[in-house]
mmCIF file of N, CA and C and ligand atoms in Angstrom:
data_model
loop_
_atom_site.group_PDB
_atom_site.id
_atom_site.type_symbol
_atom_site.label_atom_id
_atom_site.label_comp_id
_atom_site.label_asym_id
_atom_site.label_seq_id
_atom_site.Cartn_x
_atom_site.Cartn_y
_atom_site.Cartn_z
ATOM 1 N N MET M 1 18.320 9.026 46.734
ATOM 2 C CA MET M 1 18.057 8.665 45.344
ATOM 3 C C MET M 1 18.932 7.491 44.916
ATOM 4 N N THR M 2 18.397 6.700 44.038
ATOM 5 C CA THR M 2 19.176 5.576 43.531
ATOM 6 C C THR M 2 20.082 6.071 42.410
ATOM 7 N N ASP M 3 21.364 5.731 42.491
ATOM 8 C CA ASP M 3 22.297 6.109 41.422
ATOM 9 C C ASP M 3 22.286 5.011 40.371
ATOM 10 N N ARG M 4 21.687 5.320 39.230
ATOM 11 C CA ARG M 4 21.617 4.295 38.189
ATOM 12 C C ARG M 4 22.632 4.553 37.085
ATOM 13 N N SER M 5 23.610 5.425 37.361
ATOM 14 C CA SER M 5 24.575 5.762 36.317
ATOM 15 C C SER M 5 25.367 4.531 35.870
ATOM 16 N N ALA M 6 25.511 3.549 36.751
ATOM 17 C CA ALA M 6 26.307 2.367 36.405
ATOM 18 C C ALA M 6 25.462 1.313 35.696
ATOM 19 N N GLY M 7 24.220 1.635 35.353
ATOM 20 C CA GLY M 7 23.383 0.679 34.655
ATOM 21 C C GLY M 7 22.295 0.157 35.554
ATOM 22 N N PRO M 8 21.539 -0.808 35.045
ATOM 23 C CA PRO M 8 20.393 -1.286 35.802
ATOM 24 C C PRO M 8 20.803 -2.056 37.046
ATOM 25 N N VAL M 9 19.890 -2.132 37.998
ATOM 26 C CA VAL M 9 20.082 -3.021 39.141
ATOM 27 C C VAL M 9 19.893 -4.445 38.631
ATOM 28 N N VAL M 10 20.839 -5.295 38.945
ATOM 29 C CA VAL M 10 20.776 -6.673 38.463
ATOM 30 C C VAL M 10 20.195 -7.568 39.551
ATOM 31 N N VAL M 11 19.155 -8.285 39.175
ATOM 32 C CA VAL M 11 18.605 -9.335 40.038
ATOM 33 C C VAL M 11 19.064 -10.666 39.447
ATOM 34 N N VAL M 12 19.714 -11.476 40.265
ATOM 35 C CA VAL M 12 20.169 -12.782 39.784
ATOM 36 C C VAL M 12 19.238 -13.855 40.323
ATOM 37 N N ALA M 13 18.900 -14.792 39.469
ATOM 38 C CA ALA M 13 18.061 -15.905 39.908
ATOM 39 C C ALA M 13 18.728 -17.206 39.489
ATOM 40 N N GLY M 14 18.389 -18.262 40.211
ATOM 41 C CA GLY M 14 19.032 -19.545 39.981
ATOM 42 C C GLY M 14 18.084 -20.546 39.346
ATOM 43 N N ALA M 15 18.540 -21.127 38.238
ATOM 44 C CA ALA M 15 17.885 -22.316 37.715
ATOM 45 C C ALA M 15 18.630 -23.470 38.379
ATOM 46 N N LEU M 16 18.053 -23.954 39.470
ATOM 47 C CA LEU M 16 18.736 -24.959 40.285
ATOM 48 C C LEU M 16 18.258 -26.345 39.858
ATOM 49 N N TYR M 17 19.209 -27.163 39.443
ATOM 50 C CA TYR M 17 18.887 -28.487 38.902
ATOM 51 C C TYR M 17 19.293 -29.561 39.881
ATOM 52 N N ASP M 18 18.475 -30.581 39.958
ATOM 53 C CA ASP M 18 18.850 -31.769 40.728
ATOM 54 C C ASP M 18 18.095 -32.955 40.143
ATOM 55 N N ARG M 19 18.789 -33.989 39.819
ATOM 56 C CA ARG M 19 18.202 -35.237 39.296
ATOM 57 C C ARG M 19 17.165 -34.977 38.210
ATOM 58 N N GLY M 20 17.546 -34.158 37.254
ATOM 59 C CA GLY M 20 16.698 -33.939 36.088
ATOM 60 C C GLY M 20 15.484 -33.072 36.334
ATOM 61 N N ARG M 21 15.476 -32.345 37.425
ATOM 62 C CA ARG M 21 14.356 -31.452 37.704
ATOM 63 C C ARG M 21 14.867 -30.059 38.058
ATOM 64 N N LEU M 22 13.945 -29.096 37.945
ATOM 65 C CA LEU M 22 14.263 -27.690 38.176
ATOM 66 C C LEU M 22 13.458 -27.216 39.387
ATOM 67 N N LEU M 23 14.091 -26.401 40.232
ATOM 68 C CA LEU M 23 13.401 -25.945 41.443
ATOM 69 C C LEU M 23 12.572 -24.684 41.180
ATOM 70 N N ALA M 24 11.308 -24.737 41.574
ATOM 71 C CA ALA M 24 10.403 -23.580 41.518
ATOM 72 C C ALA M 24 10.062 -23.192 42.951
ATOM 73 N N ALA M 25 9.986 -21.874 43.188
ATOM 74 C CA ALA M 25 9.730 -21.365 44.540
ATOM 75 C C ALA M 25 8.538 -20.412 44.498
ATOM 76 N N ARG M 26 7.609 -20.595 45.427
ATOM 77 C CA ARG M 26 6.422 -19.739 45.464
ATOM 78 C C ARG M 26 6.641 -18.576 46.428
ATOM 79 N N ARG M 27 6.492 -17.371 45.917
ATOM 80 C CA ARG M 27 6.756 -16.176 46.719
ATOM 81 C C ARG M 27 5.680 -15.991 47.772
ATOM 82 N N SER M 28 6.120 -15.568 48.968
ATOM 83 C CA SER M 28 5.180 -15.284 50.055
ATOM 84 C C SER M 28 4.993 -13.783 50.232
ATOM 85 N N ALA M 29 5.812 -12.960 49.588
ATOM 86 C CA ALA M 29 5.741 -11.497 49.713
ATOM 87 C C ALA M 29 6.470 -10.891 48.516
ATOM 88 N N PRO M 30 6.236 -9.635 48.189
ATOM 89 C CA PRO M 30 5.182 -8.765 48.686
ATOM 90 C C PRO M 30 3.811 -9.211 48.170
ATOM 91 N N ALA M 31 2.755 -8.555 48.648
ATOM 92 C CA ALA M 31 1.391 -9.011 48.367
ATOM 93 C C ALA M 31 1.132 -9.182 46.870
ATOM 94 N N GLU M 32 1.655 -8.266 46.057
ATOM 95 C CA GLU M 32 1.344 -8.330 44.618
ATOM 96 C C GLU M 32 2.035 -9.505 43.913
ATOM 97 N N LEU M 33 3.048 -10.075 44.545
ATOM 98 C CA LEU M 33 3.741 -11.221 43.935
ATOM 99 C C LEU M 33 3.447 -12.528 44.667
ATOM 100 N N ALA M 34 2.846 -12.444 45.833
ATOM 101 C CA ALA M 34 2.623 -13.647 46.656
ATOM 102 C C ALA M 34 1.769 -14.649 45.896
ATOM 103 N N GLY M 35 2.158 -15.913 45.971
ATOM 104 C CA GLY M 35 1.422 -16.972 45.296
ATOM 105 C C GLY M 35 1.941 -17.286 43.911
ATOM 106 N N ARG M 36 2.751 -16.397 43.360
ATOM 107 C CA ARG M 36 3.344 -16.647 42.040
ATOM 108 C C ARG M 36 4.677 -17.355 42.240
ATOM 109 N N TRP M 37 5.082 -18.099 41.213
ATOM 110 C CA TRP M 37 6.285 -18.924 41.300
ATOM 111 C C TRP M 37 7.445 -18.263 40.554
ATOM 112 N N GLU M 38 8.650 -18.481 41.071
ATOM 113 C CA GLU M 38 9.839 -17.864 40.469
ATOM 114 C C GLU M 38 11.033 -18.786 40.603
ATOM 115 N N LEU M 39 12.070 -18.412 39.878
ATOM 116 C CA LEU M 39 13.388 -18.964 40.126
ATOM 117 C C LEU M 39 13.968 -18.142 41.275
ATOM 118 N N PRO M 40 14.385 -18.786 42.375
ATOM 119 C CA PRO M 40 14.789 -18.019 43.550
ATOM 120 C C PRO M 40 16.061 -17.214 43.306
ATOM 121 N N GLY M 41 16.156 -16.065 43.971
ATOM 122 C CA GLY M 41 17.346 -15.225 43.807
ATOM 123 C C GLY M 41 17.133 -13.900 44.473
ATOM 124 N N GLY M 42 17.862 -12.883 44.025
ATOM 125 C CA GLY M 42 17.724 -11.560 44.619
ATOM 126 C C GLY M 42 18.737 -10.596 44.043
ATOM 127 N N LYS M 43 18.796 -9.413 44.663
ATOM 128 C CA LYS M 43 19.625 -8.334 44.127
ATOM 129 C C LYS M 43 21.097 -8.518 44.489
ATOM 130 N N LEU M 44 21.935 -8.095 43.572
ATOM 131 C CA LEU M 44 23.373 -8.056 43.834
ATOM 132 C C LEU M 44 23.663 -7.040 44.927
ATOM 133 N N GLU M 45 24.575 -7.377 45.828
ATOM 134 C CA GLU M 45 25.059 -6.397 46.794
ATOM 135 C C GLU M 45 26.348 -5.793 46.271
ATOM 136 N N PRO M 46 26.698 -4.580 46.751
ATOM 137 C CA PRO M 46 27.902 -3.909 46.226
ATOM 138 C C PRO M 46 29.130 -4.806 46.339
ATOM 139 N N GLY M 47 29.899 -4.876 45.259
ATOM 140 C CA GLY M 47 31.143 -5.629 45.270
ATOM 141 C C GLY M 47 31.005 -7.109 44.967
ATOM 142 N N GLU M 48 29.773 -7.591 44.858
ATOM 143 C CA GLU M 48 29.576 -9.018 44.598
ATOM 144 C C GLU M 48 29.545 -9.298 43.099
ATOM 145 N N SER M 49 30.068 -10.452 42.718
ATOM 146 C CA SER M 49 29.822 -10.933 41.356
ATOM 147 C C SER M 49 28.427 -11.553 41.341
ATOM 148 N N PRO M 50 27.827 -11.667 40.160
ATOM 149 C CA PRO M 50 26.504 -12.310 40.097
ATOM 150 C C PRO M 50 26.522 -13.727 40.666
ATOM 151 N N GLU M 51 27.594 -14.448 40.393
ATOM 152 C CA GLU M 51 27.682 -15.834 40.884
ATOM 153 C C GLU M 51 27.729 -15.861 42.414
ATOM 154 N N GLU M 52 28.517 -14.940 43.003
ATOM 155 C CA GLU M 52 28.590 -14.872 44.469
ATOM 156 C C GLU M 52 27.241 -14.502 45.058
ATOM 157 N N ALA M 53 26.558 -13.544 44.412
ATOM 158 C CA ALA M 53 25.256 -13.109 44.915
ATOM 159 C C ALA M 53 24.267 -14.264 44.886
ATOM 160 N N LEU M 54 24.299 -15.032 43.823
ATOM 161 C CA LEU M 54 23.342 -16.133 43.708
ATOM 162 C C LEU M 54 23.598 -17.203 44.771
ATOM 163 N N VAL M 55 24.852 -17.571 44.954
ATOM 164 C CA VAL M 55 25.171 -18.574 45.980
ATOM 165 C C VAL M 55 24.716 -18.074 47.356
ATOM 166 N N ARG M 56 24.924 -16.787 47.639
ATOM 167 C CA ARG M 56 24.485 -16.208 48.917
ATOM 168 C C ARG M 56 22.960 -16.232 49.038
ATOM 169 N N GLU M 57 22.275 -15.789 47.985
ATOM 170 C CA GLU M 57 20.802 -15.741 48.042
ATOM 171 C C GLU M 57 20.214 -17.137 48.236
ATOM 172 N N LEU M 58 20.760 -18.121 47.549
ATOM 173 C CA LEU M 58 20.203 -19.478 47.683
ATOM 174 C C LEU M 58 20.490 -20.048 49.069
ATOM 175 N N ARG M 59 21.619 -19.654 49.651
ATOM 176 C CA ARG M 59 21.926 -20.070 51.034
ATOM 177 C C ARG M 59 20.924 -19.426 51.988
ATOM 178 N N GLU M 60 20.696 -18.108 51.833
ATOM 179 C CA GLU M 60 19.797 -17.389 52.743
ATOM 180 C C GLU M 60 18.355 -17.856 52.601
ATOM 181 N N GLU M 61 17.921 -17.999 51.366
ATOM 182 C CA GLU M 61 16.494 -18.260 51.127
ATOM 183 C C GLU M 61 16.124 -19.726 51.269
ATOM 184 N N LEU M 62 17.075 -20.614 50.946
ATOM 185 C CA LEU M 62 16.741 -22.046 50.882
ATOM 186 C C LEU M 62 17.567 -22.913 51.822
ATOM 187 N N GLY M 63 18.634 -22.349 52.399
ATOM 188 C CA GLY M 63 19.477 -23.106 53.316
ATOM 189 C C GLY M 63 20.326 -24.169 52.647
ATOM 190 N N VAL M 64 20.698 -23.939 51.392
ATOM 191 C CA VAL M 64 21.500 -24.929 50.675
ATOM 192 C C VAL M 64 22.807 -24.312 50.159
ATOM 193 N N GLU M 65 23.783 -25.188 49.940
ATOM 194 C CA GLU M 65 25.028 -24.783 49.280
ATOM 195 C C GLU M 65 24.934 -25.197 47.815
ATOM 196 N N THR M 66 25.302 -24.256 46.954
ATOM 197 C CA THR M 66 25.177 -24.495 45.513
ATOM 198 C C THR M 66 26.437 -24.014 44.802
ATOM 199 N N GLU M 67 26.579 -24.425 43.557
ATOM 200 C CA GLU M 67 27.604 -23.811 42.710
ATOM 201 C C GLU M 67 26.972 -23.468 41.376
ATOM 202 N N THR M 68 27.419 -22.343 40.822
ATOM 203 C CA THR M 68 26.876 -21.946 39.530
ATOM 204 C C THR M 68 27.572 -22.748 38.435
ATOM 205 N N ILE M 69 26.854 -22.983 37.362
ATOM 206 C CA ILE M 69 27.390 -23.761 36.239
ATOM 207 C C ILE M 69 27.673 -22.822 35.073
ATOM 208 N N ARG M 70 26.648 -22.113 34.620
ATOM 209 C CA ARG M 70 26.825 -21.149 33.538
ATOM 210 C C ARG M 70 25.601 -20.243 33.464
ATOM 211 N N ARG M 71 25.783 -19.131 32.796
ATOM 212 C CA ARG M 71 24.658 -18.212 32.637
ATOM 213 C C ARG M 71 23.681 -18.767 31.614
ATOM 214 N N ILE M 72 22.406 -18.604 31.907
ATOM 215 C CA ILE M 72 21.348 -18.923 30.940
ATOM 216 C C ILE M 72 21.241 -17.710 30.020
ATOM 217 N N PRO M 73 21.354 -17.875 28.707
ATOM 218 C CA PRO M 73 21.363 -16.708 27.828
ATOM 219 C C PRO M 73 20.076 -15.894 27.922
ATOM 220 N N GLY M 74 20.254 -14.587 27.920
ATOM 221 C CA GLY M 74 19.104 -13.690 27.940
ATOM 222 C C GLY M 74 19.146 -12.752 29.127
ATOM 223 N N GLU M 75 18.262 -11.765 29.063
ATOM 224 C CA GLU M 75 18.140 -10.775 30.128
ATOM 225 C C GLU M 75 16.713 -10.255 30.052
ATOM 226 N N TRP M 76 16.024 -10.201 31.187
ATOM 227 C CA TRP M 76 14.597 -9.910 31.162
ATOM 228 C C TRP M 76 14.284 -8.713 32.047
ATOM 229 N N PRO M 77 13.513 -7.736 31.529
ATOM 230 C CA PRO M 77 13.216 -6.544 32.305
ATOM 231 C C PRO M 77 12.260 -6.847 33.456
ATOM 232 N N LEU M 78 12.508 -6.207 34.602
ATOM 233 C CA LEU M 78 11.583 -6.268 35.735
ATOM 234 C C LEU M 78 10.923 -4.900 35.808
ATOM 235 N N LYS M 79 10.813 -4.338 36.988
ATOM 236 C CA LYS M 79 10.309 -2.959 37.053
ATOM 237 C C LYS M 79 11.380 -2.037 36.455
ATOM 238 N N PRO M 80 11.036 -0.766 36.146
ATOM 239 C CA PRO M 80 12.018 0.107 35.494
ATOM 240 C C PRO M 80 13.326 0.181 36.289
ATOM 241 N N GLY M 81 14.444 0.032 35.567
ATOM 242 C CA GLY M 81 15.747 0.108 36.221
ATOM 243 C C GLY M 81 16.250 -1.207 36.779
ATOM 244 N N TYR M 82 15.501 -2.285 36.614
ATOM 245 C CA TYR M 82 15.895 -3.593 37.143
ATOM 246 C C TYR M 82 15.864 -4.623 36.015
ATOM 247 N N VAL M 83 16.864 -5.486 35.989
ATOM 248 C CA VAL M 83 16.850 -6.582 35.021
ATOM 249 C C VAL M 83 17.122 -7.902 35.727
ATOM 250 N N LEU M 84 16.582 -8.953 35.137
ATOM 251 C CA LEU M 84 16.740 -10.311 35.663
ATOM 252 C C LEU M 84 17.735 -11.070 34.791
ATOM 253 N N ARG M 85 18.742 -11.641 35.434
ATOM 254 C CA ARG M 85 19.683 -12.532 34.737
ATOM 255 C C ARG M 85 19.703 -13.851 35.502
ATOM 256 N N VAL M 86 19.866 -14.930 34.770
ATOM 257 C CA VAL M 86 19.703 -16.257 35.388
ATOM 258 C C VAL M 86 20.945 -17.108 35.156
ATOM 259 N N TRP M 87 21.345 -17.791 36.215
ATOM 260 C CA TRP M 87 22.452 -18.747 36.139
ATOM 261 C C TRP M 87 21.946 -20.148 36.436
ATOM 262 N N ALA M 88 22.421 -21.095 35.667
ATOM 263 C CA ALA M 88 22.190 -22.488 36.019
ATOM 264 C C ALA M 88 23.072 -22.812 37.216
ATOM 265 N N ALA M 89 22.529 -23.590 38.141
ATOM 266 C CA ALA M 89 23.282 -23.935 39.345
ATOM 267 C C ALA M 89 22.954 -25.362 39.746
ATOM 268 N N ARG M 90 23.876 -25.959 40.491
ATOM 269 C CA ARG M 90 23.595 -27.300 41.009
ATOM 270 C C ARG M 90 23.729 -27.309 42.522
ATOM 271 N N LEU M 91 22.985 -28.235 43.097
ATOM 272 C CA LEU M 91 22.957 -28.406 44.543
ATOM 273 C C LEU M 91 24.221 -29.133 44.980
ATOM 274 N N LEU M 92 24.932 -28.593 45.973
ATOM 275 C CA LEU M 92 26.090 -29.282 46.524
ATOM 276 C C LEU M 92 25.730 -29.991 47.823
ATOM 277 N N SER M 93 24.967 -29.301 48.678
ATOM 278 C CA SER M 93 24.548 -29.945 49.924
ATOM 279 C C SER M 93 23.298 -29.272 50.462
ATOM 280 N N GLY M 94 22.558 -30.059 51.233
ATOM 281 C CA GLY M 94 21.336 -29.549 51.849
ATOM 282 C C GLY M 94 20.116 -29.898 51.030
ATOM 283 N N ASP M 95 18.987 -29.747 51.674
ATOM 284 C CA ASP M 95 17.690 -30.008 51.051
ATOM 285 C C ASP M 95 16.942 -28.679 51.118
ATOM 286 N N PRO M 96 16.592 -28.080 49.974
ATOM 287 C CA PRO M 96 16.021 -26.738 50.019
ATOM 288 C C PRO M 96 14.759 -26.657 50.867
ATOM 289 N N GLU M 97 14.707 -25.609 51.669
ATOM 290 C CA GLU M 97 13.530 -25.320 52.490
ATOM 291 C C GLU M 97 13.161 -23.858 52.267
ATOM 292 N N PRO M 98 11.868 -23.536 52.328
ATOM 293 C CA PRO M 98 11.462 -22.130 52.112
ATOM 294 C C PRO M 98 11.681 -21.291 53.370
ATOM 295 N N LEU M 99 12.939 -20.895 53.610
ATOM 296 C CA LEU M 99 13.297 -20.188 54.848
ATOM 297 C C LEU M 99 12.909 -18.721 54.814
ATOM 298 N N GLU M 100 12.978 -18.120 53.631
ATOM 299 C CA GLU M 100 12.836 -16.670 53.494
ATOM 300 C C GLU M 100 12.215 -16.385 52.133
ATOM 301 N N ASP M 101 11.231 -15.515 52.078
ATOM 302 C CA ASP M 101 10.625 -15.031 50.827
ATOM 303 C C ASP M 101 9.675 -16.018 50.141
ATOM 304 N N HIS M 102 9.719 -17.309 50.508
ATOM 305 C CA HIS M 102 8.885 -18.309 49.835
ATOM 306 C C HIS M 102 8.117 -19.127 50.862
ATOM 307 N N ASP M 103 6.990 -19.708 50.411
ATOM 308 C CA ASP M 103 6.243 -20.578 51.324
ATOM 309 C C ASP M 103 6.041 -21.978 50.776
ATOM 310 N N GLU M 104 6.519 -22.223 49.560
ATOM 311 C CA GLU M 104 6.474 -23.583 49.037
ATOM 312 C C GLU M 104 7.530 -23.739 47.956
ATOM 313 N N LEU M 105 8.078 -24.938 47.871
ATOM 314 C CA LEU M 105 9.070 -25.262 46.837
ATOM 315 C C LEU M 105 8.612 -26.520 46.118
ATOM 316 N N ARG M 106 8.910 -26.592 44.831
ATOM 317 C CA ARG M 106 8.631 -27.822 44.077
ATOM 318 C C ARG M 106 9.749 -28.084 43.084
ATOM 319 N N TRP M 107 10.147 -29.353 43.003
ATOM 320 C CA TRP M 107 11.075 -29.796 41.957
ATOM 321 C C TRP M 107 10.234 -30.233 40.761
ATOM 322 N N LEU M 108 10.454 -29.612 39.618
ATOM 323 C CA LEU M 108 9.624 -29.890 38.442
ATOM 324 C C LEU M 108 10.437 -30.533 37.335
ATOM 325 N N ALA M 109 9.904 -31.637 36.815
ATOM 326 C CA ALA M 109 10.472 -32.230 35.602
ATOM 327 C C ALA M 109 9.989 -31.399 34.414
ATOM 328 N N ARG M 110 10.599 -31.634 33.273
ATOM 329 C CA ARG M 110 10.253 -30.833 32.084
ATOM 330 C C ARG M 110 8.741 -30.788 31.820
ATOM 331 N N HIS M 111 8.077 -31.948 31.909
ATOM 332 C CA HIS M 111 6.645 -31.994 31.581
ATOM 333 C C HIS M 111 5.775 -31.359 32.665
ATOM 334 N N GLU M 112 6.381 -30.970 33.788
ATOM 335 C CA GLU M 112 5.615 -30.363 34.879
ATOM 336 C C GLU M 112 5.794 -28.844 34.956
ATOM 337 N N LEU M 113 6.596 -28.289 34.070
ATOM 338 C CA LEU M 113 6.957 -26.867 34.203
ATOM 339 C C LEU M 113 5.752 -25.943 34.107
ATOM 340 N N ASP M 114 4.722 -26.338 33.360
ATOM 341 C CA ASP M 114 3.540 -25.479 33.216
ATOM 342 C C ASP M 114 2.533 -25.656 34.345
ATOM 343 N N SER M 115 2.881 -26.476 35.331
ATOM 344 C CA SER M 115 1.907 -26.768 36.396
ATOM 345 C C SER M 115 1.882 -25.693 37.483
ATOM 346 N N VAL M 116 2.790 -24.727 37.418
ATOM 347 C CA VAL M 116 2.771 -23.641 38.413
ATOM 348 C C VAL M 116 2.629 -22.301 37.694
ATOM 349 N N ASP M 117 2.122 -21.315 38.428
ATOM 350 C CA ASP M 117 1.852 -19.981 37.868
ATOM 351 C C ASP M 117 3.101 -19.108 38.033
ATOM 352 N N TRP M 118 3.987 -19.211 37.063
ATOM 353 C CA TRP M 118 5.245 -18.449 37.106
ATOM 354 C C TRP M 118 4.969 -16.957 37.009
ATOM 355 N N LEU M 119 5.805 -16.151 37.664
ATOM 356 C CA LEU M 119 5.801 -14.708 37.424
ATOM 357 C C LEU M 119 6.019 -14.473 35.935
ATOM 358 N N ASP M 120 5.317 -13.486 35.380
ATOM 359 C CA ASP M 120 5.427 -13.237 33.934
ATOM 360 C C ASP M 120 6.880 -13.097 33.494
ATOM 361 N N GLN M 121 7.644 -12.322 34.274
ATOM 362 C CA GLN M 121 9.025 -12.041 33.855
ATOM 363 C C GLN M 121 9.921 -13.263 33.918
ATOM 364 N N ASP M 122 9.510 -14.280 34.695
ATOM 365 C CA ASP M 122 10.322 -15.490 34.804
ATOM 366 C C ASP M 122 10.030 -16.489 33.682
ATOM 367 N N ARG M 123 8.900 -16.331 32.988
ATOM 368 C CA ARG M 123 8.506 -17.350 32.003
ATOM 369 C C ARG M 123 9.547 -17.568 30.903
ATOM 370 N N PRO M 124 10.046 -16.495 30.279
ATOM 371 C CA PRO M 124 11.060 -16.746 29.246
ATOM 372 C C PRO M 124 12.343 -17.340 29.821
ATOM 373 N N ALA M 125 12.677 -16.969 31.051
ATOM 374 C CA ALA M 125 13.875 -17.527 31.679
ATOM 375 C C ALA M 125 13.687 -19.022 31.938
ATOM 376 N N VAL M 126 12.487 -19.391 32.376
ATOM 377 C CA VAL M 126 12.213 -20.808 32.638
ATOM 378 C C VAL M 126 12.245 -21.597 31.324
ATOM 379 N N ALA M 127 11.721 -21.000 30.255
ATOM 380 C CA ALA M 127 11.747 -21.687 28.960
ATOM 381 C C ALA M 127 13.199 -21.949 28.531
ATOM 382 N N GLU M 128 14.065 -20.983 28.742
ATOM 383 C CA GLU M 128 15.486 -21.183 28.427
ATOM 384 C C GLU M 128 16.094 -22.246 29.347
ATOM 385 N N ALA M 129 15.781 -22.135 30.638
ATOM 386 C CA ALA M 129 16.346 -23.071 31.617
ATOM 387 C C ALA M 129 15.917 -24.506 31.319
ATOM 388 N N ALA M 130 14.712 -24.671 30.761
ATOM 389 C CA ALA M 130 14.181 -26.002 30.469
ATOM 390 C C ALA M 130 15.040 -26.736 29.449
ATOM 391 N N ARG M 131 15.767 -25.969 28.633
ATOM 392 C CA ARG M 131 16.595 -26.613 27.604
ATOM 393 C C ARG M 131 17.683 -27.485 28.203
ATOM 394 N N LEU M 132 18.018 -27.247 29.477
ATOM 395 C CA LEU M 132 19.047 -28.061 30.130
ATOM 396 C C LEU M 132 18.469 -29.268 30.864
ATOM 397 N N LEU M 133 17.129 -29.423 30.805
ATOM 398 C CA LEU M 133 16.512 -30.583 31.464
ATOM 399 C C LEU M 133 16.464 -31.769 30.501
ATOM 400 N N PRO M 134 16.506 -32.991 31.041
ATOM 401 C CA PRO M 134 16.364 -34.154 30.175
ATOM 402 C C PRO M 134 15.015 -34.130 29.444
ATOM 403 N N GLU M 135 14.964 -34.785 28.289
ATOM 404 C CA GLU M 135 13.738 -34.800 27.471
ATOM 405 C C GLU M 135 12.584 -35.517 28.163
ATOM 406 N N VAL M 136 12.895 -36.502 28.967
ATOM 407 C CA VAL M 136 11.820 -37.233 29.658
ATOM 408 C C VAL M 136 12.030 -37.185 31.160
HETATM 409 O O1 CDP D 201 16.164 -10.795 48.153
HETATM 410 P P1 CDP D 201 16.215 -9.402 47.553
HETATM 411 O O2 CDP D 201 15.469 -8.372 48.333
HETATM 412 O O3 CDP D 201 17.589 -8.999 47.163
HETATM 413 O O4 CDP D 201 15.438 -9.530 46.163
HETATM 414 P P2 CDP D 201 13.972 -10.012 45.839
HETATM 415 O O5 CDP D 201 12.963 -9.180 46.560
HETATM 416 O O6 CDP D 201 13.842 -11.487 45.960
HETATM 417 O O7 CDP D 201 13.932 -9.671 44.279
HETATM 418 C C1 CDP D 201 14.126 -8.358 43.825
HETATM 419 C C2 CDP D 201 13.121 -8.081 42.741
HETATM 420 O O8 CDP D 201 13.313 -8.978 41.645
HETATM 421 C C3 CDP D 201 11.690 -8.271 43.194
HETATM 422 O O9 CDP D 201 10.931 -7.183 42.678
HETATM 423 C C4 CDP D 201 11.256 -9.566 42.546
HETATM 424 O O10 CDP D 201 9.914 -9.535 42.188
HETATM 425 C C5 CDP D 201 12.126 -9.647 41.306
HETATM 426 N N1 CDP D 201 12.406 -11.047 40.928
HETATM 427 C C6 CDP D 201 11.780 -11.596 39.806
HETATM 428 O O11 CDP D 201 11.005 -10.913 39.151
HETATM 429 N N2 CDP D 201 12.041 -12.874 39.416
HETATM 430 C C7 CDP D 201 12.900 -13.630 40.124
HETATM 431 N N3 CDP D 201 13.132 -14.875 39.722
HETATM 432 C C8 CDP D 201 13.545 -13.111 41.266
HETATM 433 C C9 CDP D 201 13.273 -11.802 41.642
#
């Protein structure tokens, strides 16, 4: 059984910025989420801070080194017992590749954010994350 006495399971996702654009990742699994776009990330492991978990997840999933900048305000429910929290992050090295969990990546400027089919739960997070993108 899952012990939820310590609160919800936290899923951290990264609003990864580079040259005025935000990275969107298309999920390849599970079947019910495949084809939908998200901010890449994953579940915290025991003993990890959210920032550490995010840097690890982005390394595993995209093959890049990143640093977190600050939390994007808000918290969004996923399935029962799970919540999504988002950190702004910047690329330190590497060129993101869809190594794990994703089959396509796109860097989106502000005016392109609606061009992909975001997961419902990611939409409000993306709207918040967009506030850190340049106006043009
Ligand atoms: O990589 P890990 O197994 O830790 O996590 P994941 O499978 O990528 O994400 C855990 C859960 O959070 C899944 O149910 C995802 O659908 C959800 N998630 C989400 O809704 N939005 C995101 N931006 C990232 C994950």
